[in-house]
CSV table of C-alpha atoms in Angstrom, one decimal:
chain,number,residue,atom,x,y,z
A,1,UNK,CA,0.1,-0.2,-0.2
A,2,UNK,CA,0.8,3.4,-0.8
A,3,UNK,CA,2.6,5.8,2.0
A,4,UNK,CA,3.7,9.4,2.5
A,5,UNK,CA,6.0,11.1,5.0
A,6,UNK,CA,6.3,14.5,6.1
A,7,UNK,CA,9.3,14.4,8.1
A,8,UNK,CA,8.8,17.8,9.9
A,9,UNK,CA,5.7,18.9,12.2
A,10,UNK,CA,7.1,22.5,11.7
A,11,UNK,CA,8.7,24.6,9.5
A,12,UNK,CA,9.8,28.2,10.2
A,13,UNK,CA,11.0,30.9,7.6
A,14,UNK,CA,11.3,34.7,7.7
A,15,UNK,CA,9.4,36.5,5.2
A,16,UNK,CA,11.1,37.2,2.1
A,17,UNK,CA,13.4,33.8,2.5
A,18,UNK,CA,12.8,30.9,0.3
A,19,UNK,CA,10.8,27.9,1.6
A,20,UNK,CA,10.9,24.1,1.5
A,21,UNK,CA,8.2,21.6,3.0
A,22,UNK,CA,9.6,18.0,2.6
A,23,UNK,CA,7.3,15.0,1.4
A,24,UNK,CA,8.6,11.4,0.6
A,25,UNK,CA,6.3,8.8,-0.5
A,26,UNK,CA,6.4,4.9,-0.7
A,27,UNK,CA,4.4,3.4,-3.8
A,28,UNK,CA,4.8,-0.1,-5.5
A,29,UNK,CA,3.4,1.3,-9.2
A,30,UNK,CA,3.7,4.9,-10.4
A,31,UNK,CA,2.9,7.9,-8.1
A,32,UNK,CA,0.3,10.5,-8.5
A,33,UNK,CA,1.2,13.5,-6.1
A,34,UNK,CA,-0.7,16.4,-5.0
A,35,UNK,CA,0.1,18.9,-2.1
A,36,UNK,CA,-2.8,20.9,-0.3
A,37,UNK,CA,-2.7,23.8,2.0
A,38,UNK,CA,-5.4,24.3,5.1
A,39,UNK,CA,-5.8,27.7,6.9
A,40,UNK,CA,-7.3,27.5,10.0
A,41,UNK,CA,-11.1,26.4,10.1
A,42,UNK,CA,-11.1,25.7,6.3
A,43,UNK,CA,-11.1,22.8,4.1
A,44,UNK,CA,-7.6,21.7,2.3
A,45,UNK,CA,-7.3,23.4,-0.8
A,46,UNK,CA,-5.5,22.0,-3.9
A,47,UNK,CA,-2.2,23.8,-4.6
A,48,UNK,CA,-0.3,21.3,-7.6
A,49,UNK,CA,0.0,17.9,-8.7
A,50,UNK,CA,3.0,15.5,-10.6
A,51,UNK,CA,1.1,13.1,-12.9
A,52,UNK,CA,3.6,12.7,-15.4
A,53,UNK,CA,5.9,14.6,-17.7
A,54,UNK,CA,8.1,17.7,-16.4
A,55,UNK,CA,9.6,16.9,-13.1
A,56,UNK,CA,9.0,20.4,-11.7
A,57,UNK,CA,5.3,21.3,-11.3
A,58,UNK,CA,4.2,24.8,-10.8
A,59,UNK,CA,1.0,25.3,-8.7
A,60,UNK,CA,-0.9,28.2,-7.0
A,61,UNK,CA,0.0,31.0,-5.4
A,62,UNK,CA,3.8,30.7,-6.5
A,63,UNK,CA,4.3,27.4,-5.0
A,64,UNK,CA,6.3,24.5,-6.9
A,65,UNK,CA,7.3,21.2,-6.1
A,66,UNK,CA,10.0,18.6,-7.7
A,67,UNK,CA,9.3,15.2,-8.2
A,68,UNK,CA,12.5,13.2,-7.7
A,69,UNK,CA,12.2,9.5,-8.4
A,70,UNK,CA,15.4,8.5,-7.2
A,71,UNK,CA,14.9,10.1,-3.8
A,72,UNK,CA,10.9,9.2,-3.8
A,73,UNK,CA,10.6,13.0,-3.1
A,74,UNK,CA,8.3,15.5,-3.4
A,75,UNK,CA,9.5,18.8,-1.6
A,76,UNK,CA,7.3,22.0,-1.9
A,77,UNK,CA,9.5,24.9,-2.5
A,78,UNK,CA,8.5,28.7,-2.9
A,79,UNK,CA,11.4,31.1,-3.6
A,80,UNK,CA,10.2,34.1,-1.4
A,81,UNK,CA,7.7,33.4,1.8
A,82,UNK,CA,4.9,35.7,2.7
A,83,UNK,CA,3.4,35.9,5.8
A,84,UNK,CA,0.2,34.9,4.5
A,85,UNK,CA,1.7,31.4,3.5
A,86,UNK,CA,1.5,30.6,6.8
A,87,UNK,CA,-0.7,27.6,7.3
A,88,UNK,CA,-0.6,23.7,7.3
A,89,UNK,CA,0.3,21.6,4.5
A,90,UNK,CA,-0.5,18.4,3.6
A,91,UNK,CA,1.7,16.0,0.8
A,92,UNK,CA,-0.9,13.2,-0.6
A,93,UNK,CA,-0.1,10.3,-2.6
A,94,UNK,CA,-2.1,7.8,-5.0
A,95,UNK,CA,-0.8,4.9,-7.1
A,96,UNK,CA,-1.7,4.9,-10.6
A,97,UNK,CA,-3.6,1.6,-10.0
A,98,UNK,CA,-5.3,2.3,-6.6
A,99,UNK,CA,-8.0,4.8,-5.9
A,100,UNK,CA,-6.9,5.3,-2.3
A,101,UNK,CA,-5.0,8.4,-1.8
A,102,UNK,CA,-3.0,8.8,1.5
A,103,UNK,CA,-2.4,12.0,3.0
A,104,UNK,CA,0.7,12.8,5.2
A,105,UNK,CA,0.5,13.8,8.7
A,106,UNK,CA,0.7,17.6,7.7
A,107,UNK,CA,3.6,20.3,8.3
A,108,UNK,CA,2.6,23.7,10.0
A,109,UNK,CA,4.7,26.3,8.0
A,110,UNK,CA,4.8,29.7,9.7
A,111,UNK,CA,6.2,33.1,8.2
A,112,UNK,CA,7.6,35.3,10.4
A,113,UNK,CA,7.8,39.2,9.2
B,1,UNK,CA,-19.6,27.4,-9.1
B,2,UNK,CA,-20.1,27.5,-5.0
B,3,UNK,CA,-17.4,24.4,-4.5
B,4,UNK,CA,-18.6,21.5,-1.9
B,5,UNK,CA,-21.4,22.4,0.5
B,6,UNK,CA,-21.4,20.8,3.5
B,7,UNK,CA,-23.8,21.1,6.6
B,8,UNK,CA,-24.2,21.9,9.3
B,9,UNK,CA,-20.9,23.9,9.8
B,10,UNK,CA,-21.1,23.0,13.4
B,11,UNK,CA,-22.9,20.1,15.7
B,12,UNK,CA,-23.0,19.8,19.1
B,13,UNK,CA,-24.8,16.7,20.7
B,14,UNK,CA,-25.0,14.2,23.7
B,15,UNK,CA,-23.7,10.8,23.5
B,16,UNK,CA,-26.2,8.3,22.0
B,17,UNK,CA,-27.8,10.3,19.8
B,18,UNK,CA,-28.0,10.1,16.0
B,19,UNK,CA,-26.0,12.7,13.8
B,20,UNK,CA,-26.1,13.3,10.0
B,21,UNK,CA,-23.9,15.1,8.1
B,22,UNK,CA,-24.7,16.4,4.5
B,23,UNK,CA,-22.8,17.3,1.5
B,24,UNK,CA,-23.5,18.4,-1.9
B,25,UNK,CA,-20.5,17.8,-4.4
B,26,UNK,CA,-19.4,20.1,-7.1
B,27,UNK,CA,-21.9,19.6,-9.9
B,28,UNK,CA,-20.1,17.4,-13.0
B,29,UNK,CA,-17.8,15.6,-10.3
B,30,UNK,CA,-18.5,11.6,-10.2
B,31,UNK,CA,-16.1,11.0,-7.2
B,32,UNK,CA,-17.2,12.0,-3.6
B,33,UNK,CA,-15.4,11.4,-0.4
B,34,UNK,CA,-15.5,11.4,3.4
B,35,UNK,CA,-12.7,12.0,5.9
B,36,UNK,CA,-12.3,12.7,9.1
B,37,UNK,CA,-9.6,15.1,10.5
B,38,UNK,CA,-8.4,14.6,14.4
B,39,UNK,CA,-5.2,15.8,16.1
B,40,UNK,CA,-4.6,12.6,17.1
B,41,UNK,CA,-5.0,10.7,13.9
B,42,UNK,CA,-4.5,13.1,11.3
B,43,UNK,CA,-6.6,13.2,7.9
B,44,UNK,CA,-8.4,9.8,7.4
B,45,UNK,CA,-10.5,8.5,4.7
B,46,UNK,CA,-13.6,7.2,5.7
B,47,UNK,CA,-15.4,6.2,2.7
B,48,UNK,CA,-15.6,7.0,-1.1
B,49,UNK,CA,-18.1,6.8,-4.1
B,50,UNK,CA,-17.8,6.6,-7.7
B,51,UNK,CA,-20.8,7.5,-9.7
B,52,UNK,CA,-22.8,7.0,-6.4
B,53,UNK,CA,-21.5,3.6,-5.7
B,54,UNK,CA,-19.9,2.8,-2.7
B,55,UNK,CA,-15.9,1.8,-3.7
B,56,UNK,CA,-14.1,1.4,-0.2
B,57,UNK,CA,-15.8,1.9,3.1
B,58,UNK,CA,-12.5,0.1,4.9
B,59,UNK,CA,-11.9,3.5,6.8
B,60,UNK,CA,-15.4,3.6,8.4
B,61,UNK,CA,-14.3,2.9,11.9
B,62,UNK,CA,-17.4,0.7,12.8
B,63,UNK,CA,-21.1,-0.1,12.2
B,64,UNK,CA,-22.1,3.0,14.2
B,65,UNK,CA,-20.9,4.8,10.7
B,66,UNK,CA,-22.9,4.5,7.6
B,67,UNK,CA,-22.9,6.7,4.4
B,68,UNK,CA,-25.2,7.1,1.3
B,69,UNK,CA,-25.4,8.7,-1.8
B,70,UNK,CA,-28.8,8.6,-3.5
B,71,UNK,CA,-27.9,10.7,-6.2
B,72,UNK,CA,-25.1,12.5,-7.7
B,73,UNK,CA,-25.6,15.9,-5.7
B,74,UNK,CA,-26.1,14.6,-2.2
B,75,UNK,CA,-24.3,12.3,0.1
B,76,UNK,CA,-24.8,11.8,4.1
B,77,UNK,CA,-22.5,10.5,6.6
B,78,UNK,CA,-24.5,9.0,9.6
B,79,UNK,CA,-23.4,8.2,13.1
B,80,UNK,CA,-25.8,6.1,15.6
B,81,UNK,CA,-25.2,6.2,18.3
B,82,UNK,CA,-22.6,9.1,18.5
B,83,UNK,CA,-19.8,8.8,21.0
B,84,UNK,CA,-17.4,11.4,22.5
B,85,UNK,CA,-14.6,9.7,20.5
B,86,UNK,CA,-16.5,10.4,17.4
B,87,UNK,CA,-15.9,14.3,17.8
B,88,UNK,CA,-13.5,15.7,15.2
B,89,UNK,CA,-13.9,17.6,12.1
B,90,UNK,CA,-15.6,15.9,9.0
B,91,UNK,CA,-15.1,16.7,5.6
B,92,UNK,CA,-16.5,16.1,2.3
B,93,UNK,CA,-14.4,16.1,-1.0
B,94,UNK,CA,-15.4,15.6,-4.7
B,95,UNK,CA,-13.5,15.2,-8.1
B,96,UNK,CA,-13.8,14.5,-11.7
B,97,UNK,CA,-12.7,11.1,-11.1
B,98,UNK,CA,-9.8,9.2,-9.0
B,99,UNK,CA,-6.5,8.4,-10.2
B,100,UNK,CA,-4.7,11.8,-11.3
B,101,UNK,CA,-7.7,14.2,-10.3
B,102,UNK,CA,-7.5,16.3,-7.7
B,103,UNK,CA,-10.2,16.9,-5.0
B,104,UNK,CA,-12.0,19.7,-3.7
B,105,UNK,CA,-12.5,19.8,-0.2
B,106,UNK,CA,-15.6,21.6,1.4
B,107,UNK,CA,-15.4,23.8,4.8
B,108,UNK,CA,-15.9,20.9,7.0
B,109,UNK,CA,-18.6,19.8,10.1
B,110,UNK,CA,-17.3,20.3,13.6
B,111,UNK,CA,-19.0,17.8,15.3
B,112,UNK,CA,-18.6,17.5,19.4
B,113,UNK,CA,-20.2,15.1,21.0
B,114,UNK,CA,-20.8,15.3,24.8
């Protein structure tokens, strides 16, 4: 069965600095990878996904993620963080032959002014 | 589009009572998912439907939980009888399909069972 790990519970960065939120996955087939963001008292909001093709995926709000098959990683990045990026971020994985999507435990990003 | 609609947004009930959560997916989406989120267990998939048919309910905690999707625009999650450990935020999500399609989440229902 597929699984996903977010090794950091919390990431703190200063506004204007680059940010990285880490995600690693485990699947037996080809992965479909997703990033979602959750603001307080809201549902999860889709940011970006990797299905196939270019390993660098660009998404909403200036976020991007790089699929690395050899390292089984899909880290979320942004060149310059904003205070408004502070939220809970979830990585998710689904195998191409399985409809079950697995979410990571989430990483709380705090961007300080 | 209004997005995924869930009701009620908040529900407080006493142990033993029946609770019904409602969801209206985005029009045209043929997959619907129910999740539960708690601090201890994170986000858990309870059940999902494809074209109104339940496909996988292995995440449903026990027989007290049941879900239905009578048509493409409505689904319910029922807990009977409710217990304090059922307190959580319950999310409904819909998507155009499974596989490579992203899910769109509703705002959630915060359930408190006293």
